[in-house]
XYZ file of N, CA and C in Angstrom:
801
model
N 18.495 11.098 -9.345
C 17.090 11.159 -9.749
C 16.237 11.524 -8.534
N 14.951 11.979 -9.077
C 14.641 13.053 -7.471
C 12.871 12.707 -7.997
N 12.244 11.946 -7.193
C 10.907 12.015 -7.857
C 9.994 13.209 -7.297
N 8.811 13.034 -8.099
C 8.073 14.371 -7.283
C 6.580 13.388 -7.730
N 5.813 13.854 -6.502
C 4.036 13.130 -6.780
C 3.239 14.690 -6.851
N 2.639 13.753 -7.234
C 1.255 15.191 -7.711
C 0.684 15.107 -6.626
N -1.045 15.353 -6.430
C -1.960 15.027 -5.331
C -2.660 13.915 -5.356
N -1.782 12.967 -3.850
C -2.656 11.689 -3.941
C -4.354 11.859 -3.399
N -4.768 10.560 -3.819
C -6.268 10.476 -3.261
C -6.544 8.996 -2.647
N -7.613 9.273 -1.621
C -7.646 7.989 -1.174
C -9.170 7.879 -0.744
N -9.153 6.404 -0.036
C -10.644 6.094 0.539
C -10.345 5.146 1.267
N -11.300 5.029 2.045
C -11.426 4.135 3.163
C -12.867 3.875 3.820
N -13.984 2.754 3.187
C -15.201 2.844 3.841
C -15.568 1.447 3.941
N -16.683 1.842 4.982
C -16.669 0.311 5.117
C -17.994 -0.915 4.691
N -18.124 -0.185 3.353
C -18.738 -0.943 2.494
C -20.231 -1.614 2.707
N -20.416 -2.623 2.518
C -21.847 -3.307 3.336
C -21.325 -4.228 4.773
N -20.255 -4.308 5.299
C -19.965 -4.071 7.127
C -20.498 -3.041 7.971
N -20.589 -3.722 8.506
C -21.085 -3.051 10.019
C -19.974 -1.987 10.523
N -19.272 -1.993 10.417
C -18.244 -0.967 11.075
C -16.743 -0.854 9.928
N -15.763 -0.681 9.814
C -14.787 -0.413 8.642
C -13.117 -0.691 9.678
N -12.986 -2.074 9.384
C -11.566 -2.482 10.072
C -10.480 -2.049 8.816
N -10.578 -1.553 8.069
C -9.305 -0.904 7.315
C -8.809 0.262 7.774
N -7.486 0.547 7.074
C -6.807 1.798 7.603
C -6.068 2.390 6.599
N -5.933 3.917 6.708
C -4.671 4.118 5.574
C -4.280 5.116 6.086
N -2.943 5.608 5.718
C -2.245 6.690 6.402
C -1.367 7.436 4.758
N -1.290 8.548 5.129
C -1.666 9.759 6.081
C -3.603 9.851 5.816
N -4.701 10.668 6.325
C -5.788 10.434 6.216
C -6.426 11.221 4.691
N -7.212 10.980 4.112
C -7.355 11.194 2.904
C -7.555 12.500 3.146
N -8.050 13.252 3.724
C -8.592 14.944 4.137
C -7.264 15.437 4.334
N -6.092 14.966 4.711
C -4.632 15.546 5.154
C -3.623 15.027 3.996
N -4.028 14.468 3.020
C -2.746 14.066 2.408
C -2.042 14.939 1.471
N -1.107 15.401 0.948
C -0.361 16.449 0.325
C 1.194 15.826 -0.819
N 1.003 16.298 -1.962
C 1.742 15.886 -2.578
C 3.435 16.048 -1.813
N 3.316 16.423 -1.027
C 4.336 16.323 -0.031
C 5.037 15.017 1.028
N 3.953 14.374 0.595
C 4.189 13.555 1.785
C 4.860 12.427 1.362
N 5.527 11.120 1.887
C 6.298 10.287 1.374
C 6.104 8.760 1.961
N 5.385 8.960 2.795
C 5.430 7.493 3.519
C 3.314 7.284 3.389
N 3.211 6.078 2.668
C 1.710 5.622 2.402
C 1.471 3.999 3.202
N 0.447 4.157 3.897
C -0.284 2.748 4.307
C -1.720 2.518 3.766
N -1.990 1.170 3.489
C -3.295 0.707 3.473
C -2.413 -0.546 4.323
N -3.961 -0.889 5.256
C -3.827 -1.892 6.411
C -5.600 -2.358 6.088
N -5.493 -3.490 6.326
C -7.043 -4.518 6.442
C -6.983 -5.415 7.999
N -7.468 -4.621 8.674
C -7.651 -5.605 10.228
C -8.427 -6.626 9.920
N -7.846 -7.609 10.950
C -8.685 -8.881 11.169
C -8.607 -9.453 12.429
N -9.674 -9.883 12.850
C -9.814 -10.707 14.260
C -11.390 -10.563 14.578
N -12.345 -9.663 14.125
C -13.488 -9.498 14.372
C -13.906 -8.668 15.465
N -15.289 -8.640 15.815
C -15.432 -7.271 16.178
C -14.979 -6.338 15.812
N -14.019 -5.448 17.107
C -13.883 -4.469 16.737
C -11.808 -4.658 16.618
N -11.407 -6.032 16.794
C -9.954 -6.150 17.049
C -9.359 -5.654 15.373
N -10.137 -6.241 14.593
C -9.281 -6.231 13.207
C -8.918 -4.097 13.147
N -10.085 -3.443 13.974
C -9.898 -2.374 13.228
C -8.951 -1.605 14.592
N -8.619 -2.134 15.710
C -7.457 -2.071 16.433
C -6.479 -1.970 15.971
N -6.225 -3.247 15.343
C -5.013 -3.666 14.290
C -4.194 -2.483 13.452
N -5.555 -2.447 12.605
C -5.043 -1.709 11.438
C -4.804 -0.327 11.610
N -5.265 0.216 12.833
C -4.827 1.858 12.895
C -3.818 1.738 14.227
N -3.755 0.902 14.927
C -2.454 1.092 15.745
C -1.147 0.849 14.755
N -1.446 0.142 13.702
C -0.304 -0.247 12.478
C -0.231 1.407 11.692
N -1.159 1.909 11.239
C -1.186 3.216 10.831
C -0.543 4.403 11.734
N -1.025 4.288 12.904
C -0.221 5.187 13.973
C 1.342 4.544 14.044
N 1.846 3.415 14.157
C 2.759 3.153 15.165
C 3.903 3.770 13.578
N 3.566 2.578 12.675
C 4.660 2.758 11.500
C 5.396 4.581 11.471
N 4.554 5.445 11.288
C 4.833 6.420 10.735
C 5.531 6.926 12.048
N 5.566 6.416 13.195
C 6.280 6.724 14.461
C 7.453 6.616 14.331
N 7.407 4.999 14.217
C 9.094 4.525 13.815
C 9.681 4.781 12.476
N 9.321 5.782 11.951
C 9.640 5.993 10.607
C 10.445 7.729 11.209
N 9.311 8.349 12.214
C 9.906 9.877 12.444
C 11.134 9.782 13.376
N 11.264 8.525 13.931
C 11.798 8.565 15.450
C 13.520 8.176 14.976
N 13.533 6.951 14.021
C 14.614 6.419 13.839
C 15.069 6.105 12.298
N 14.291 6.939 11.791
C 14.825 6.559 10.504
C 15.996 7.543 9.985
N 17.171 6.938 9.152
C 18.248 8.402 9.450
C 19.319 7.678 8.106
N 19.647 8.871 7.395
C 19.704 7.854 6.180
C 19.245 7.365 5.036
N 19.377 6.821 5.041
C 18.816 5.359 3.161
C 18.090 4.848 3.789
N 16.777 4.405 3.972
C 16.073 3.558 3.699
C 16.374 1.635 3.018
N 16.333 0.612 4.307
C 16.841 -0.810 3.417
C 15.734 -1.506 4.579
N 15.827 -2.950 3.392
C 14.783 -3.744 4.088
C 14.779 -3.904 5.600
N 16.545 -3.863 5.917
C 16.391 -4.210 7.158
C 15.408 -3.165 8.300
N 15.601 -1.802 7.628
C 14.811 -1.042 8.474
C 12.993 -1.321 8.584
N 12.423 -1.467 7.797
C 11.115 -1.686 7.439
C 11.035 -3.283 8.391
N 11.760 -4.188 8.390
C 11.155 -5.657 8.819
C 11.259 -4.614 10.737
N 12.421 -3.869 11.175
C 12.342 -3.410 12.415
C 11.003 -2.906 12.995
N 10.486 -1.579 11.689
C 9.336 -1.407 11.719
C 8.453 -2.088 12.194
N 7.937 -3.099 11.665
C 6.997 -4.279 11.785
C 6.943 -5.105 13.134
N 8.548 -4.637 13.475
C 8.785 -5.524 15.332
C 8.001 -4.850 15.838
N 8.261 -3.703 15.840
C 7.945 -2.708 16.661
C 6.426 -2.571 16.953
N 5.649 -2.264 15.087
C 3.603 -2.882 15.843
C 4.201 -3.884 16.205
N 4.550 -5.368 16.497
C 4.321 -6.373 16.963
C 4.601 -6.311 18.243
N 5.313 -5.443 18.943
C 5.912 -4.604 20.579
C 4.667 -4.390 21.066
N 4.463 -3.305 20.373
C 2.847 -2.286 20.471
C 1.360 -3.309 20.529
N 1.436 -4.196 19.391
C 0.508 -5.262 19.934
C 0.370 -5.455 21.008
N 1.579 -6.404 21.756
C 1.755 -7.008 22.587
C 0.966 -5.771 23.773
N 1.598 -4.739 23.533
C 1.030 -4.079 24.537
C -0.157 -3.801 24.882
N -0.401 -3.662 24.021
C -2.017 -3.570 23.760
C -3.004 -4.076 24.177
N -2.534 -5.709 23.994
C -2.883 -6.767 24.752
C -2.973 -6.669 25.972
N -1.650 -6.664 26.609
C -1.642 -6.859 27.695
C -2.429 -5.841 28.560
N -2.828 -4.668 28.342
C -3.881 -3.764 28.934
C -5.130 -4.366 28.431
N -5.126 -4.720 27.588
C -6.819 -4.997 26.775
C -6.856 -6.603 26.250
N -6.903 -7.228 27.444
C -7.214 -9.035 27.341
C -8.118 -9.038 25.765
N -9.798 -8.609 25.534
C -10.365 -8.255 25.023
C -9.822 -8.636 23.151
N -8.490 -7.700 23.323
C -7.914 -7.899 21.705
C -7.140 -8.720 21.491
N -7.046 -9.895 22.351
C -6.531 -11.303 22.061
C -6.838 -11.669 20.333
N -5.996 -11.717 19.472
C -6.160 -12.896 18.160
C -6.203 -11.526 17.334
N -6.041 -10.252 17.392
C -6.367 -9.186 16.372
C -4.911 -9.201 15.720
N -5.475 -8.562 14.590
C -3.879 -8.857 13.368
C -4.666 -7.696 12.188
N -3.375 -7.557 10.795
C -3.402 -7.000 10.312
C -2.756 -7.322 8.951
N -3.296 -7.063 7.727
C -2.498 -6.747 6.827
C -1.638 -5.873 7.163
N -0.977 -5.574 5.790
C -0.484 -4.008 5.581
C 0.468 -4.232 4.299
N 0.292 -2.922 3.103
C 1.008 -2.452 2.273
C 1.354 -1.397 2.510
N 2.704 -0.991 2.163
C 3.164 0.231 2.492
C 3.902 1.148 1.555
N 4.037 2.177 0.786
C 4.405 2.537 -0.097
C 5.711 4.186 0.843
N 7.118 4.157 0.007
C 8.157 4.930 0.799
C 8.625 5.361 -0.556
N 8.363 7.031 -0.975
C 9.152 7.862 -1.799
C 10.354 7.984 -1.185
N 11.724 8.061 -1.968
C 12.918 8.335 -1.182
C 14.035 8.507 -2.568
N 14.345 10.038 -2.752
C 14.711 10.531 -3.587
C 14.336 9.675 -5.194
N 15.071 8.565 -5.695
C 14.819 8.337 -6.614
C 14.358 6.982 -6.907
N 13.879 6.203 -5.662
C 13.058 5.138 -5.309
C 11.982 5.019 -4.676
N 10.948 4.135 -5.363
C 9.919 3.959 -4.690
C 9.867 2.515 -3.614
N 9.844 2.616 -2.797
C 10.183 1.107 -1.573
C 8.980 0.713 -1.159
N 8.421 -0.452 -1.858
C 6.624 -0.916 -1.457
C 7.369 -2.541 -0.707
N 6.472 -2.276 0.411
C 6.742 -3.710 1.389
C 5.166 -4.081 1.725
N 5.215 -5.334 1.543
C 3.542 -5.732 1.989
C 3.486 -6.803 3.008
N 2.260 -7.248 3.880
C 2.353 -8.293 4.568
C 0.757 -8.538 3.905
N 0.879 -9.689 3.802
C -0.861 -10.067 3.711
C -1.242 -10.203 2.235
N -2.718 -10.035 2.204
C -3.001 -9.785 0.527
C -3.650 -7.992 0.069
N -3.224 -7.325 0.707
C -3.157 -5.995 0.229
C -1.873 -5.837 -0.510
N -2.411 -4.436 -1.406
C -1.674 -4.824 -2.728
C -0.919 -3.569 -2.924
N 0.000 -3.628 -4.074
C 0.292 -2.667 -4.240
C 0.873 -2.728 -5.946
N -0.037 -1.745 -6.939
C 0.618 -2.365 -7.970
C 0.888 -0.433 -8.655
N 1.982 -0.656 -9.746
C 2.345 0.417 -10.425
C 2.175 0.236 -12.139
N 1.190 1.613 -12.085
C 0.758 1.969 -13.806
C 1.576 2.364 -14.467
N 1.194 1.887 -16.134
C 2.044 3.149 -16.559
C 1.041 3.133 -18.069
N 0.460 4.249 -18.234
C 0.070 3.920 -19.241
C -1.382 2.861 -19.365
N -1.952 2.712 -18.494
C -3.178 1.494 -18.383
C -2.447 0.102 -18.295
N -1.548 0.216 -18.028
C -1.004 -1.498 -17.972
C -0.168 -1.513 -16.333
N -0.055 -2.667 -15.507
C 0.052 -3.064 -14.721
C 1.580 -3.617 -15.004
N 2.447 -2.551 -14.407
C 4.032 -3.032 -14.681
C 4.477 -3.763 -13.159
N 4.119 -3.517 -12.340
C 4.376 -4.057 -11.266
C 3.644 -4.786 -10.112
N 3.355 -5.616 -9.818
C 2.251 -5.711 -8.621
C 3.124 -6.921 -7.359
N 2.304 -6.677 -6.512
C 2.869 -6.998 -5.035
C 2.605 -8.580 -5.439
N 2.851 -9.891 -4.556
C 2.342 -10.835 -4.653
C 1.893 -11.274 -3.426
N 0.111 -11.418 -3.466
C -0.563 -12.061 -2.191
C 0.122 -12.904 -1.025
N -0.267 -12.664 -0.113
C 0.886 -14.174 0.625
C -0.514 -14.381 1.356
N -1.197 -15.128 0.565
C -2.477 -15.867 0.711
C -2.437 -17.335 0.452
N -3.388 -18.031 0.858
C -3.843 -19.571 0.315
C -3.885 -19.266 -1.371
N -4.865 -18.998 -1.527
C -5.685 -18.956 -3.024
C -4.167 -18.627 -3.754
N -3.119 -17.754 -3.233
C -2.407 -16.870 -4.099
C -1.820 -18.392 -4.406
N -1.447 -18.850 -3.351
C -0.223 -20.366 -3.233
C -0.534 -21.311 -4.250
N -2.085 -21.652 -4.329
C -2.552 -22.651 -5.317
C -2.192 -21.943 -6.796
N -2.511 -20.937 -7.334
C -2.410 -19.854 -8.086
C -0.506 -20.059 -8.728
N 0.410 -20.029 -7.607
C 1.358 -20.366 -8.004
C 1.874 -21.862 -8.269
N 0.986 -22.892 -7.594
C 1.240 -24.021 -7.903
C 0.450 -24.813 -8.965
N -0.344 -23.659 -9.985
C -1.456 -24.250 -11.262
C -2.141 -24.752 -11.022
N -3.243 -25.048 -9.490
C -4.052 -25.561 -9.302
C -5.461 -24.786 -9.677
N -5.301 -23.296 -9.717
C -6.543 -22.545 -9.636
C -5.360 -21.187 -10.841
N -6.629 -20.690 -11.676
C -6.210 -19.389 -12.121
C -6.165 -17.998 -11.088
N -6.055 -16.950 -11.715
C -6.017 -15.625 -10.912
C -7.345 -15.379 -10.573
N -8.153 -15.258 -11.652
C -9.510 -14.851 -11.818
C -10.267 -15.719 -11.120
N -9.850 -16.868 -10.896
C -10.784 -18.253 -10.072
C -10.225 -17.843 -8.473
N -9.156 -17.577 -8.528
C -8.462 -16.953 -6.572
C -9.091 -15.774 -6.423
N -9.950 -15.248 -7.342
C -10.382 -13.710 -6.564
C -11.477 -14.119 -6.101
N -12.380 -14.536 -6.493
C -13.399 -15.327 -6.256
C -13.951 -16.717 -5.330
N -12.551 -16.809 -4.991
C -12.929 -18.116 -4.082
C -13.156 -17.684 -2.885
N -14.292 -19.337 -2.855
C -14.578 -18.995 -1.666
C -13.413 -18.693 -0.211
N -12.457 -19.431 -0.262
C -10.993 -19.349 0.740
C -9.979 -18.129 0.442
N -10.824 -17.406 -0.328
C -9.645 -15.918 -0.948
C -9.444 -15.171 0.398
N -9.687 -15.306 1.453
C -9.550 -14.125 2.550
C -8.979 -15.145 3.470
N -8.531 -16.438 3.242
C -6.957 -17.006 3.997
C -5.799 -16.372 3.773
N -5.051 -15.820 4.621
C -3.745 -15.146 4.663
C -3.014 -16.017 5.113
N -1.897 -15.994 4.731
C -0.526 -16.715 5.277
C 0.111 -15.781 5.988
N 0.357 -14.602 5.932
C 1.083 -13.614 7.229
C 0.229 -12.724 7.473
N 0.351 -12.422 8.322
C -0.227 -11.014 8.856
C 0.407 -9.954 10.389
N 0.616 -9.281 10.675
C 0.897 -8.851 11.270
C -0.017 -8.696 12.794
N 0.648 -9.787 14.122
C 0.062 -10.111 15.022
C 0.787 -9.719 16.585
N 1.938 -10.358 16.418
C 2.649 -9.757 17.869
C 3.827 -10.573 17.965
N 4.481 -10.560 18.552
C 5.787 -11.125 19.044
C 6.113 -12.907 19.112
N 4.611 -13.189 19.464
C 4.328 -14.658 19.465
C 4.010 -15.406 18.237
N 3.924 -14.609 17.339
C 3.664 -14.453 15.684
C 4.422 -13.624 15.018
N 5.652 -13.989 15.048
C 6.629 -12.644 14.575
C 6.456 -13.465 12.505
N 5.886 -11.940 11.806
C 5.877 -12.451 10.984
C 7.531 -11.911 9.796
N 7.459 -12.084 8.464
C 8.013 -11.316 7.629
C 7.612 -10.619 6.168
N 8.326 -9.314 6.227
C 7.776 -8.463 5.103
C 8.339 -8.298 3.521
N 8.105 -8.742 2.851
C 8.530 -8.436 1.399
C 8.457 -7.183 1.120
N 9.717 -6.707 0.635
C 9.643 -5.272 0.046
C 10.805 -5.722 -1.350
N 10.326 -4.330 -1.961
C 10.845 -4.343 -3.236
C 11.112 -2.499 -3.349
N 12.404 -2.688 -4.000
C 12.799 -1.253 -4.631
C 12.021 -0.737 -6.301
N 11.612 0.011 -6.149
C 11.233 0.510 -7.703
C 11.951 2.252 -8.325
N 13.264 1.536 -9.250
C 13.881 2.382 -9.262
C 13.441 2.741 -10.968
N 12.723 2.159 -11.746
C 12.048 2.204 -12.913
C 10.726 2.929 -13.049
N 10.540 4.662 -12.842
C 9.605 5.095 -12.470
C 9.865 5.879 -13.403
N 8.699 6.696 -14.288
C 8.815 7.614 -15.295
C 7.632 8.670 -15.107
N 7.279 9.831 -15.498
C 6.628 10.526 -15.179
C 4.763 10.147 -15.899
N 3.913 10.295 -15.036
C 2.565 9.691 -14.946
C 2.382 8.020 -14.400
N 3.165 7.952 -13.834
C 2.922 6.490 -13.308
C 2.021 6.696 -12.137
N 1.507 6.155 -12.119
C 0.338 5.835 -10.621
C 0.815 4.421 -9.698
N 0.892 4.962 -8.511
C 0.992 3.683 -8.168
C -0.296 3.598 -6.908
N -0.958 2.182 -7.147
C -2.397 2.047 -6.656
C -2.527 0.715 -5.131
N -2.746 1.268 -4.210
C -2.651 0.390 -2.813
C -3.944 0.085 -2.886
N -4.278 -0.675 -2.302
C -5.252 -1.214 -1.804
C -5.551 -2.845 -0.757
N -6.962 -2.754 -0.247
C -7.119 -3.865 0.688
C -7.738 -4.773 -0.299
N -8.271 -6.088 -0.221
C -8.515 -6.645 -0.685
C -10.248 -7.034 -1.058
N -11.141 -5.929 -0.358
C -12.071 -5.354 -0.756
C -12.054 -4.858 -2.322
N -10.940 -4.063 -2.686
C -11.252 -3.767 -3.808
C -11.187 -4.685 -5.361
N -9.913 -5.686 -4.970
C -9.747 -6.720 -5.397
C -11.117 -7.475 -5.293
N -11.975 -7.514 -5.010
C -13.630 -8.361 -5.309
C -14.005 -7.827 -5.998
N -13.852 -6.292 -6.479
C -14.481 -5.866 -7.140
C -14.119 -5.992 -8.724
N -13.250 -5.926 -9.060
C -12.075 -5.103 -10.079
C -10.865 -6.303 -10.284
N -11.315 -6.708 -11.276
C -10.663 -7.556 -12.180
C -9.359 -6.846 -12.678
N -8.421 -7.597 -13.040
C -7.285 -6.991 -13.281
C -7.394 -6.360 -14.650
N -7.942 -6.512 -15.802
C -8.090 -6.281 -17.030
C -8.965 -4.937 -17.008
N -10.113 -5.269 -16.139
C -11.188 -4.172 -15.319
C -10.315 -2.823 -14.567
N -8.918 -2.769 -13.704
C -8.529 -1.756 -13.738
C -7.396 -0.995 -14.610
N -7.161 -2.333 -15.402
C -5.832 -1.461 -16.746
C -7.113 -0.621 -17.557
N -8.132 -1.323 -17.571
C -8.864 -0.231 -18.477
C -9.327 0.732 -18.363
N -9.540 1.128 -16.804
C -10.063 2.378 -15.993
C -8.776 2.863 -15.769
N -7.497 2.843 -15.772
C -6.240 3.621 -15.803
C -6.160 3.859 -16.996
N -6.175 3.509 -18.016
C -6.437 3.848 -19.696
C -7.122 5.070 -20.058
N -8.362 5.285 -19.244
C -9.419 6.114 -19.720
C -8.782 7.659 -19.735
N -9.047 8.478 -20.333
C -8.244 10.067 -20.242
C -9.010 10.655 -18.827
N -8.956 10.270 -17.696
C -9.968 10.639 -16.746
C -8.810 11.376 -15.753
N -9.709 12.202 -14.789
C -8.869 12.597 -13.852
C -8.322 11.297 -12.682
N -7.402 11.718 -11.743
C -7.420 10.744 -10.585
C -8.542 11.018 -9.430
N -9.044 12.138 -9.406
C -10.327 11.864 -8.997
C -11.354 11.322 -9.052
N -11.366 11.419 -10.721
C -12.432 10.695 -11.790
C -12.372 8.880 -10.763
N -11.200 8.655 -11.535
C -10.357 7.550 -11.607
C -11.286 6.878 -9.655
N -11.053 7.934 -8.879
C -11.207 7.458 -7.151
C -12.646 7.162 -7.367
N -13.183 8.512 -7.514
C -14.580 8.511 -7.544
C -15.415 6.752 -8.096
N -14.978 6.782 -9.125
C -15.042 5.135 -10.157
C -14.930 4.156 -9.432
N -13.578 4.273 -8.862
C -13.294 2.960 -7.771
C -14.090 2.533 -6.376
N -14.576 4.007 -6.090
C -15.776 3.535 -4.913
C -16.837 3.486 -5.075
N -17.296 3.759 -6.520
C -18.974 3.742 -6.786
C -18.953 2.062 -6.865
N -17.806 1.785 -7.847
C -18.117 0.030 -8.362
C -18.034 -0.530 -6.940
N -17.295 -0.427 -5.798
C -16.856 -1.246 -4.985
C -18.067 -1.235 -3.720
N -18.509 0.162 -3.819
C -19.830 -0.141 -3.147
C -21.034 -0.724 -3.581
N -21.323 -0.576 -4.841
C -22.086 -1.801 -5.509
C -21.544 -3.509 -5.203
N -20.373 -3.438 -5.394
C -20.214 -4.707 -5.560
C -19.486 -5.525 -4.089
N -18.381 -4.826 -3.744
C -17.926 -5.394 -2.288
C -18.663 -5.689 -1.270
N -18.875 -6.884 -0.750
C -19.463 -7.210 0.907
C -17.994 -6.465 1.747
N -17.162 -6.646 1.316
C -16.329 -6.296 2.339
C -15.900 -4.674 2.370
N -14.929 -4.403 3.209
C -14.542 -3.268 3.553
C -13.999 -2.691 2.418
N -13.246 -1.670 2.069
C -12.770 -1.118 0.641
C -11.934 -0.288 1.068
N -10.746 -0.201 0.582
C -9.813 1.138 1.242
C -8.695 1.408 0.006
N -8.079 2.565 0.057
C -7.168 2.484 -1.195
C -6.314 3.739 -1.408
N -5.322 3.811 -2.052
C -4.429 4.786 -2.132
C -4.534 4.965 -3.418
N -4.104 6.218 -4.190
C -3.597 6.821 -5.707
C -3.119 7.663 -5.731
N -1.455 7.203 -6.262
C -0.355 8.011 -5.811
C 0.196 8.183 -7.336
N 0.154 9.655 -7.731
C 0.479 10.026 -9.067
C 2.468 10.140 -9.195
N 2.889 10.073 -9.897
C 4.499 10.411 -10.212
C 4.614 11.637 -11.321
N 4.210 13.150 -10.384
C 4.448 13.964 -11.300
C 5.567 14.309 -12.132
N 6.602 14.155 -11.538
C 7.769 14.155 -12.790
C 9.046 13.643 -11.796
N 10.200 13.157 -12.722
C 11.191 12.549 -12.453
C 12.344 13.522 -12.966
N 12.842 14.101 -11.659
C 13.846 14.622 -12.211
C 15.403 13.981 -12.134
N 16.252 14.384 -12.999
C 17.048 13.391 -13.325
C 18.251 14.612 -12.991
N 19.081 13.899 -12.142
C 20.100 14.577 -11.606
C 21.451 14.983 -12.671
N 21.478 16.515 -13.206
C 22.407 16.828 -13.843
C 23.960 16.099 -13.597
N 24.568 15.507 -14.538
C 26.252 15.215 -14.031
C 27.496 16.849 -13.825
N 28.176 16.030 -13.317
C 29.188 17.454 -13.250
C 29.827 18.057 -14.315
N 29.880 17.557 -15.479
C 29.800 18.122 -16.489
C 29.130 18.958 -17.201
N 27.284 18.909 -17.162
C 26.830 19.376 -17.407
C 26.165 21.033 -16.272
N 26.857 20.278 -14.948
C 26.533 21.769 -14.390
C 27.437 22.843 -14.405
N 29.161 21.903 -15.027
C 29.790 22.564 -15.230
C 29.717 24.113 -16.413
N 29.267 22.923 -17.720
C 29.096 23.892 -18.375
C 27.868 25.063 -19.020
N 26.486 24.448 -17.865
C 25.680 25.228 -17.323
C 26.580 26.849 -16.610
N 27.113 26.538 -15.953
C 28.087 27.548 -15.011
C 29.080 28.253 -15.799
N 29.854 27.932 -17.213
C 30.502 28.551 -18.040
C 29.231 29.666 -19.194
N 28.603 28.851 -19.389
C 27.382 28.704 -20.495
C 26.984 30.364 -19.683
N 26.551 30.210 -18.211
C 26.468 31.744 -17.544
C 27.183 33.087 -17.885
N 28.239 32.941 -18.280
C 29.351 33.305 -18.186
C 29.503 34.759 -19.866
N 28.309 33.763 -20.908
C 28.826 34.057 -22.135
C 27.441 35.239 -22.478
């Protein structure tokens, strides 16, 4: 099986903040249905560290992705990834006292022939459409998310709380070595979207609120355009986001059938 994406779209602004500590890779002006490796990152540490964070995580990943990746794609490679910003942190640091305490989300989305490989740290998300319904989604590794799993608070009451922007991991440095959840998605059919984002957009956009805006017969532009009008109305925070179409799934002929493709020539 061999997937193929249409043309993704993205955004990244920084809402009613003062400056925009999110990140996403490749940059929305450069991205090409060609491409295979997706980030959204949400810095944190303040000032200007959170947005350190999140684009040295945007630069470094796609480094260690050109440099050493060789092969299949498995978790173990992606948690290496993650050493590696945490290397680069460190370094960072150590030239720039200054970015002491800066950290990062990060979701990451990896086409690879007939799998999609989404690994997240933090509460950036990553969920897959099909049809206006929400077949897959990442799970927060937040406070709010934890209560959420232990029936203390609903979903809709954790988007909203006031403690919704406590993280349990994040990506910091060596002295904070954290870990990454990834998941294979080998259940992909043609028009699926799959939708990243920071947790800006999540304030905005209720879960019911985006199965129904994936529902609508709209373009994925339409669809972008939508997502940053509401989120600048409504987000205090930063807003950033990916939309990654699944133009078609091709499904690898058996040897039988190319066999008699190859006779079938013949007649």
């Amino acid at each position: 099986m061999n997937i193929l994406l249409g043309q993704p779209f993205a955004a990244s602004e920084k809402g009613k903040r003062k400056n925009n500590e999110d990140a996403v890779y490749p940059l929305p002006e450069v991205v090409s249905s060609e491409d295979s490796l997706f980030l959204v990152c949400d810095g944190v540490g303040g000032e200007n560290k959170g947005e350190i964070a999140s684009c040295l995580t945007c630069e470094m990943i796609p480094a260690f992705f050109r440099t050493f990746l060789i092969g299949e794609i498995n978790s173990s490679f992606i948690q290496k990834s993650v050493q590696y910003v945490e290397t680069c942190f460190d370094q960072y640091v150590t030239e720039h006292p200054e970015a002491i305490g800066m950290a990062t989300t990060m979701a990451m989305l990896y086409v690879e022939r007939g799998t999609v490989v989404i690994a997240h740290i933090g509460d950036s998300r990553v969920y897959q459409i099909r049809e206006g319904h929400i077949i897959f989604q990442t799970e927060d590794h937040s406070l709010v998310n934890s209560w959420v799993k232990l029936g203390r608070i609903t979903e809709e009451e954790a988007r909203i709380h006031p403690q919704k922007n406590i993280i349990l991991r994040a990506i910091q440095g060596k002295n904070h070595p954290t870990e990454v959840d990834v998941s294979f998605i080998t259940d992909v059919k043609d028009g699926d979207i799959f939708f990243m984002c920071t947790d800006g957009v999540i304030e905005s956009w209720r879960k019911k609120d985006l199965e129904n805006l994936f529902a609508e017969p709209f373009s994925l532009e339409k669809i972008k355009d939508t997502l940053v009008e509401v989120c600048s109305e409504n987000s205090r925070d930063n807003f950033s986001f990916y939309l990654i179409p699944v133009k078609n799934v091709q499904k690898k002929e058996s040897l039988t059938e190319n066999f008699l493709t190859f006779l079938y020539s013949f007649i």
